[in-house]
PDB file of C-alpha atoms in Angstrom:
ATOM      1  CA  MET A   1     -33.370 -23.986   4.560  1.00  0.00           C
ATOM      2  CA  ARG A   2     -34.337 -20.294   4.649  1.00  0.00           C
ATOM      3  CA  SER A   3     -31.578 -19.674   7.236  1.00  0.00           C
ATOM      4  CA  VAL A   4     -29.003 -21.341   5.131  1.00  0.00           C
ATOM      5  CA  TRP A   5     -30.135 -19.213   2.226  1.00  0.00           C
ATOM      6  CA  ALA A   6     -29.630 -15.870   4.251  1.00  0.00           C
ATOM      7  CA  ILE A   7     -26.249 -16.770   5.319  1.00  0.00           C
ATOM      8  CA  GLY A   8     -25.574 -17.536   1.834  1.00  0.00           C
ATOM      9  CA  VAL A   9     -26.798 -14.011   0.668  1.00  0.00           C
ATOM     10  CA  GLY A  10     -25.156 -12.146   3.608  1.00  0.00           C
ATOM     11  CA  GLY A  11     -21.783 -13.699   2.822  1.00  0.00           C
ATOM     12  CA  ALA A  12     -22.166 -13.088  -0.741  1.00  0.00           C
ATOM     13  CA  ALA A  13     -23.067  -9.488   0.095  1.00  0.00           C
ATOM     14  CA  ALA A  14     -19.990  -9.151   2.655  1.00  0.00           C
ATOM     15  CA  LEU A  15     -17.629 -10.523  -0.276  1.00  0.00           C
ATOM     16  CA  VAL A  16     -19.142  -7.860  -2.371  1.00  0.00           C
ATOM     17  CA  TRP A  17     -18.923  -4.939   0.069  1.00  0.00           C
ATOM     18  CA  GLY A  18     -15.230  -5.832   0.850  1.00  0.00           C
ATOM     19  CA  GLU A  19     -14.264  -5.880  -2.934  1.00  0.00           C
ATOM     20  CA  TRP A  20     -15.949  -2.584  -3.569  1.00  0.00           C
ATOM     21  CA  LEU A  21     -14.466  -0.786  -0.455  1.00  0.00           C
ATOM     22  CA  ASN A  22     -11.000  -2.032  -1.013  1.00  0.00           C
ATOM     23  CA  ARG A  23     -11.145  -1.040  -4.783  1.00  0.00           C
ATOM     24  CA  ARG A  24     -12.278   2.373  -3.990  1.00  0.00           C
ATOM     25  CA  TRP A  25      -9.599   2.849  -1.424  1.00  0.00           C
ATOM     26  CA  SER A  26      -7.124   1.591  -3.928  1.00  0.00           C
ATOM     27  CA  ARG A  27      -8.138   4.640  -6.357  1.00  0.00           C
ATOM     28  CA  THR A  28      -8.637   7.398  -3.939  1.00  0.00           C
ATOM     29  CA  LEU A  29      -6.110  10.379  -3.514  1.00  0.00           C
ATOM     30  CA  VAL A  30      -4.518   9.478  -6.905  1.00  0.00           C
ATOM     31  CA  GLY A  31      -4.565  11.187 -10.365  1.00  0.00           C
ATOM     32  CA  ASN A  32      -3.064  10.644 -13.884  1.00  0.00           C
ATOM     33  CA  GLY A  33       0.353  11.657 -13.585  1.00  0.00           C
ATOM     34  CA  GLU A  34       2.699  11.609 -16.415  1.00  0.00           C
ATOM     35  CA  GLY A  35       6.449  11.599 -16.933  1.00  0.00           C
ATOM     36  CA  GLY A  36       9.395   9.294 -17.341  1.00  0.00           C
ATOM     37  CA  SER A  37      10.494   8.603 -13.691  1.00  0.00           C
ATOM     38  CA  GLU A  38       8.624   6.715 -11.231  1.00  0.00           C
ATOM     39  CA  ALA A  39       9.035   5.688  -7.717  1.00  0.00           C
ATOM     40  CA  VAL A  40       7.101   3.053  -6.212  1.00  0.00           C
ATOM     41  CA  VAL A  41       7.103   2.998  -2.279  1.00  0.00           C
ATOM     42  CA  VAL A  42       6.317  -0.440  -0.381  1.00  0.00           C
ATOM     43  CA  LEU A  43       5.256  -0.063   3.177  1.00  0.00           C
ATOM     44  CA  GLY A  44       6.427  -2.833   5.527  1.00  0.00           C
ATOM     45  CA  TYR A  45       4.402  -4.630   8.086  1.00  0.00           C
ATOM     46  CA  ARG A  46       5.399  -5.718  11.525  1.00  0.00           C
ATOM     47  CA  ASN A  47       8.161  -7.988  11.013  1.00  0.00           C
ATOM     48  CA  PRO A  48      10.177  -8.836  14.296  1.00  0.00           C
ATOM     49  CA  HIS A  49      12.525 -11.339  13.047  1.00  0.00           C
ATOM     50  CA  PRO A  50      13.445 -13.369  10.150  1.00  0.00           C
ATOM     51  CA  PRO A  51      11.808 -14.773   7.757  1.00  0.00           C
ATOM     52  CA  ILE A  52       9.725 -12.288   5.965  1.00  0.00           C
ATOM     53  CA  ASN A  53       6.105 -12.723   6.852  1.00  0.00           C
ATOM     54  CA  ILE A  54       3.281 -13.273   4.619  1.00  0.00           C
ATOM     55  CA  VAL A  55       2.099  -9.652   4.474  1.00  0.00           C
ATOM     56  CA  ASN A  56       5.343  -8.374   3.540  1.00  0.00           C
ATOM     57  CA  ARG A  57       5.803 -10.943   1.151  1.00  0.00           C
ATOM     58  CA  TRP A  58       2.506  -9.887  -0.645  1.00  0.00           C
ATOM     59  CA  ARG A  59       3.191  -6.174  -0.417  1.00  0.00           C
ATOM     60  CA  VAL A  60       6.689  -6.871  -2.152  1.00  0.00           C
ATOM     61  CA  ARG A  61       4.823  -8.799  -5.060  1.00  0.00           C
ATOM     62  CA  ALA A  62       2.186  -5.946  -5.214  1.00  0.00           C
ATOM     63  CA  GLY A  63       4.899  -3.085  -5.159  1.00  0.00           C
ATOM     64  CA  LEU A  64       6.957  -5.026  -8.007  1.00  0.00           C
ATOM     65  CA  ARG A  65       3.770  -5.546 -10.334  1.00  0.00           C
ATOM     66  CA  SER A  66       3.160  -1.770  -9.969  1.00  0.00           C
ATOM     67  CA  VAL A  67       6.366  -1.072 -12.055  1.00  0.00           C
ATOM     68  CA  ASP A  68       5.317  -0.007 -15.286  1.00  0.00           C
ATOM     69  CA  SER A  69       7.074  -2.423 -17.670  1.00  0.00           C
ATOM     70  CA  ASP A  70       7.384   0.130 -20.196  1.00  0.00           C
ATOM     71  CA  GLY A  71       9.167   2.477 -17.806  1.00  0.00           C
ATOM     72  CA  ALA A  72      11.203   0.032 -15.461  1.00  0.00           C
ATOM     73  CA  ALA A  73      14.428   1.523 -16.436  1.00  0.00           C
ATOM     74  CA  GLY A  74      13.270   5.019 -14.810  1.00  0.00           C
ATOM     75  CA  THR A  75      11.632   3.360 -11.989  1.00  0.00           C
ATOM     76  CA  GLN A  76      13.075   3.170  -8.109  1.00  0.00           C
ATOM     77  CA  VAL A  77      11.461   0.857  -5.876  1.00  0.00           C
ATOM     78  CA  ILE A  78      11.686   2.051  -2.213  1.00  0.00           C
ATOM     79  CA  PHE A  79      11.211  -0.303   0.681  1.00  0.00           C
ATOM     80  CA  SER A  80      10.246   1.355   3.675  1.00  0.00           C
ATOM     81  CA  GLY A  81       9.992   0.001   7.375  1.00  0.00           C
ATOM     82  CA  GLY A  82      12.541  -0.122  10.441  1.00  0.00           C
ATOM     83  CA  SER A  83      13.057  -2.963  12.680  1.00  0.00           C
ATOM     84  CA  ALA A  84      10.194  -4.197  14.683  1.00  0.00           C
ATOM     85  CA  GLY A  85      12.409  -6.251  17.058  1.00  0.00           C
ATOM     86  CA  SER A  86      15.917  -7.447  17.359  1.00  0.00           C
ATOM     87  CA  GLY A  87      16.119  -8.545  13.808  1.00  0.00           C
ATOM     88  CA  PRO A  88      16.639  -6.847  10.326  1.00  0.00           C
ATOM     89  CA  ALA A  89      14.772  -3.918   9.363  1.00  0.00           C
ATOM     90  CA  GLU A  90      11.549  -4.620   7.425  1.00  0.00           C
ATOM     91  CA  ALA A  91      12.975  -2.862   4.376  1.00  0.00           C
ATOM     92  CA  GLN A  92      16.116  -4.965   4.136  1.00  0.00           C
ATOM     93  CA  LEU A  93      14.007  -8.136   4.342  1.00  0.00           C
ATOM     94  CA  MET A  94      11.602  -6.934   1.657  1.00  0.00           C
ATOM     95  CA  ALA A  95      14.332  -5.872  -0.563  1.00  0.00           C
ATOM     96  CA  ASP A  96      16.164  -9.146   0.092  1.00  0.00           C
ATOM     97  CA  TYR A  97      13.173 -11.004  -0.816  1.00  0.00           C
ATOM     98  CA  ALA A  98      12.343  -8.989  -4.004  1.00  0.00           C
ATOM     99  CA  LYS A  99      15.995  -9.691  -5.223  1.00  0.00           C
ATOM    100  CA  SER A 100      16.652 -13.245  -4.084  1.00  0.00           C
ATOM    101  CA  VAL A 101      13.241 -14.823  -4.834  1.00  0.00           C
ATOM    102  CA  LEU A 102      11.498 -12.615  -7.365  1.00  0.00           C
ATOM    103  CA  LYS A 103      14.739 -11.822  -9.038  1.00  0.00           C
ATOM    104  CA  PHE A 104      13.818  -8.235  -9.132  1.00  0.00           C
ATOM    105  CA  ASP A 105      16.963  -6.526 -10.862  1.00  0.00           C
ATOM    106  CA  GLY A 106      15.734  -3.041 -10.989  1.00  0.00           C
ATOM    107  CA  ARG A 107      16.829  -0.144  -8.907  1.00  0.00           C
ATOM    108  CA  VAL A 108      16.144  -0.443  -5.136  1.00  0.00           C
ATOM    109  CA  LEU A 109      16.541   1.820  -2.347  1.00  0.00           C
ATOM    110  CA  ILE A 110      16.099   1.090   1.359  1.00  0.00           C
ATOM    111  CA  GLU A 111      14.365   3.491   4.216  1.00  0.00           C
ATOM    112  CA  ASP A 112      15.137   1.511   7.403  1.00  0.00           C
ATOM    113  CA  ARG A 113      14.301   3.988  10.155  1.00  0.00           C
ATOM    114  CA  SER A 114      10.677   4.405  10.335  1.00  0.00           C
ATOM    115  CA  ARG A 115       8.555   2.651  12.695  1.00  0.00           C
ATOM    116  CA  THR A 116       4.938   4.306  11.823  1.00  0.00           C
ATOM    117  CA  THR A 117       3.187   5.017   8.691  1.00  0.00           C
ATOM    118  CA  TRP A 118       3.573   8.825   9.302  1.00  0.00           C
ATOM    119  CA  GLU A 119       7.220   8.185   9.705  1.00  0.00           C
ATOM    120  CA  ASN A 120       7.551   5.966   6.559  1.00  0.00           C
ATOM    121  CA  ILE A 121       6.248   8.925   4.326  1.00  0.00           C
ATOM    122  CA  ALA A 122       8.456  11.581   6.066  1.00  0.00           C
ATOM    123  CA  GLN A 123      11.532   9.348   6.005  1.00  0.00           C
ATOM    124  CA  VAL A 124      10.938   8.426   1.875  1.00  0.00           C
ATOM    125  CA  ILE A 125      10.061  11.944   0.983  1.00  0.00           C
ATOM    126  CA  PRO A 126      13.736  13.113   0.063  1.00  0.00           C
ATOM    127  CA  LEU A 127      13.948   9.817  -2.309  1.00  0.00           C
ATOM    128  CA  LEU A 128      10.718  11.076  -4.042  1.00  0.00           C
ATOM    129  CA  GLU A 129      11.810  14.679  -5.197  1.00  0.00           C
ATOM    130  CA  GLY A 130      12.798  13.732  -8.484  1.00  0.00           C
ATOM    131  CA  ALA A 131       9.921  11.335  -9.338  1.00  0.00           C
ATOM    132  CA  ASP A 132       7.247  12.294 -11.891  1.00  0.00           C
ATOM    133  CA  ARG A 133       4.931   9.511 -10.686  1.00  0.00           C
ATOM    134  CA  ILE A 134       4.756   8.205  -7.089  1.00  0.00           C
ATOM    135  CA  LYS A 135       2.837   4.891  -6.204  1.00  0.00           C
ATOM    136  CA  ILE A 136       2.401   3.571  -2.748  1.00  0.00           C
ATOM    137  CA  ALA A 137       2.030  -0.161  -2.448  1.00  0.00           C
ATOM    138  CA  SER A 138       0.206  -1.985   0.411  1.00  0.00           C
ATOM    139  CA  GLN A 139      -3.157  -3.159   1.368  1.00  0.00           C
ATOM    140  CA  PRO A 140      -5.622  -0.430   0.000  1.00  0.00           C
ATOM    141  CA  ALA A 141      -6.724   0.999   3.146  1.00  0.00           C
ATOM    142  CA  HIS A 142      -2.912   1.362   4.579  1.00  0.00           C
ATOM    143  CA  GLY A 143      -2.020   2.888   1.118  1.00  0.00           C
ATOM    144  CA  LEU A 144      -4.807   5.273   1.115  1.00  0.00           C
ATOM    145  CA  LYS A 145      -3.512   6.494   4.714  1.00  0.00           C
ATOM    146  CA  ALA A 146      -0.191   6.609   3.669  1.00  0.00           C
ATOM    147  CA  ARG A 147      -1.287   8.769   0.519  1.00  0.00           C
ATOM    148  CA  ALA A 148      -3.245  10.950   3.094  1.00  0.00           C
ATOM    149  CA  TYR A 149      -0.260  11.478   5.005  1.00  0.00           C
ATOM    150  CA  LEU A 150       1.808  12.462   2.019  1.00  0.00           C
ATOM    151  CA  ARG A 151      -0.735  15.285   1.300  1.00  0.00           C
ATOM    152  CA  ARG A 152      -0.407  16.556   4.819  1.00  0.00           C
ATOM    153  CA  GLN A 153       3.337  16.586   4.583  1.00  0.00           C
ATOM    154  CA  ARG A 154       4.021  17.531   1.111  1.00  0.00           C
ATOM    155  CA  PRO A 155       0.967  18.302  -0.905  1.00  0.00           C
ATOM    156  CA  ASP A 156       3.083  19.283  -3.817  1.00  0.00           C
ATOM    157  CA  LEU A 157       4.449  15.505  -3.999  1.00  0.00           C
ATOM    158  CA  ALA A 158       1.176  14.194  -3.280  1.00  0.00           C
ATOM    159  CA  GLU A 159      -0.064  15.720  -6.741  1.00  0.00           C
ATOM    160  CA  ARG A 160       2.007  13.186  -8.518  1.00  0.00           C
ATOM    161  CA  LEU A 161       0.384  10.203  -6.750  1.00  0.00           C
ATOM    162  CA  VAL A 162      -0.874   7.569  -9.213  1.00  0.00           C
ATOM    163  CA  PRO A 163      -2.553   4.187  -8.619  1.00  0.00           C
ATOM    164  CA  ALA A 164      -0.417   1.194  -7.530  1.00  0.00           C
ATOM    165  CA  GLN A 165      -1.527  -2.370  -8.425  1.00  0.00           C
ATOM    166  CA  ASP A 166      -2.310  -3.411  -4.659  1.00  0.00           C
ATOM    167  CA  TYR A 167      -6.004  -4.320  -5.817  1.00  0.00           C
ATOM    168  CA  ARG A 168      -7.069  -7.094  -7.961  1.00  0.00           C
ATOM    169  CA  PRO A 169     -10.507  -8.469  -8.003  1.00  0.00           C
ATOM    170  CA  GLY A 170     -10.758 -11.869  -6.165  1.00  0.00           C
ATOM    171  CA  GLU A 171      -7.406 -11.725  -4.577  1.00  0.00           C
ATOM    172  CA  TRP A 172      -7.561 -12.421  -0.828  1.00  0.00           C
ATOM    173  CA  ALA A 173     -11.354 -12.547  -1.738  1.00  0.00           C
ATOM    174  CA  VAL A 174     -12.345 -14.379   1.501  1.00  0.00           C
ATOM    175  CA  LEU A 175     -10.323 -12.122   3.638  1.00  0.00           C
ATOM    176  CA  LYS A 176     -11.337  -8.583   2.135  1.00  0.00           C
ATOM    177  CA  PRO A 177     -14.413  -8.014   4.122  1.00  0.00           C
ATOM    178  CA  LEU A 178     -12.142  -8.298   7.462  1.00  0.00           C
ATOM    179  CA  LEU A 179      -9.509  -6.062   5.653  1.00  0.00           C
ATOM    180  CA  ALA A 180     -12.257  -3.665   4.904  1.00  0.00           C
ATOM    181  CA  LEU A 181     -13.444  -3.605   8.602  1.00  0.00           C
ATOM    182  CA  TYR A 182     -10.008  -3.105   9.857  1.00  0.00           C
ATOM    183  CA  GLY A 183      -9.380  -0.507   7.238  1.00  0.00           C
ATOM    184  CA  LEU A 184     -12.439   1.420   8.609  1.00  0.00           C
ATOM    185  CA  TRP A 185     -10.700   1.494  12.104  1.00  0.00           C
ATOM    186  CA  THR A 186      -7.304   2.542  10.757  1.00  0.00           C
ATOM    187  CA  LEU A 187      -8.782   5.269   8.655  1.00  0.00           C
ATOM    188  CA  ARG A 188     -10.643   6.748  11.470  1.00  0.00           C
ATOM    189  CA  GLY A 189      -8.070   9.815  11.474  1.00  0.00           C
ATOM    190  CA  ILE A 190      -8.379  10.537   7.784  1.00  0.00           C
ATOM    191  CA  LYS A 191     -11.187  13.120   7.652  1.00  0.00           C
ATOM    192  CA  ALA A 192     -13.901  12.699   4.759  1.00  0.00           C
ATOM    193  CA  GLU A 193     -12.467  16.046   3.092  1.00  0.00           C
ATOM    194  CA  GLU A 194      -9.021  14.393   2.835  1.00  0.00           C
ATOM    195  CA  ARG A 195     -10.394  11.632   0.571  1.00  0.00           C
ATOM    196  CA  LYS A 196     -11.948  13.807  -2.144  1.00  0.00           C
ATOM    197  CA  ARG A 197      -9.729  13.090  -5.088  1.00  0.00           C
ATOM    198  CA  SER A 198     -10.082   9.933  -6.887  1.00  0.00           C
ATOM    199  CA  LEU A 199     -10.060   8.194 -10.401  1.00  0.00           C
TER     200      LEU A 199
END
């Protein structure tokens, strides 16, 4: 009986830890930017052939819910990701999903040459120049990594970063401890001093 209780407590602690860490990552390296124009960057995930995979479907949804309802007319959604195989680029798969399945009718731009997170950021920079506010939508750890890369490549644009809606309490709750562990591994190249600005 005691072992069952301990497992239950341990499982609950892991869920709370996963929620806390993912929430923290989603609010790191962002500010409270103002202005009428907005860019939402949605980063692709390995999709070597159609159809669009579950991770990219979720990222598209997170990106579209990040569009401010009162500023939709001044928002551009940028799908970023090249081809991971012989099929179409991840960016194209995501854009098609946004338009045909989710019926998004806002302004869409496609960046279809990048193959890494560093390249995602480098390739979308020219598309971000006119945006007053910049959001990066992905899993929270990946989004943080991308924001850190933007700070390295263009610190002036990084000052315009604001939170995306890529974290919601309870969403993917059972997987969040695993996502947190994976996130810690993927963020190992981001130094502590690079994670100082947060809400």
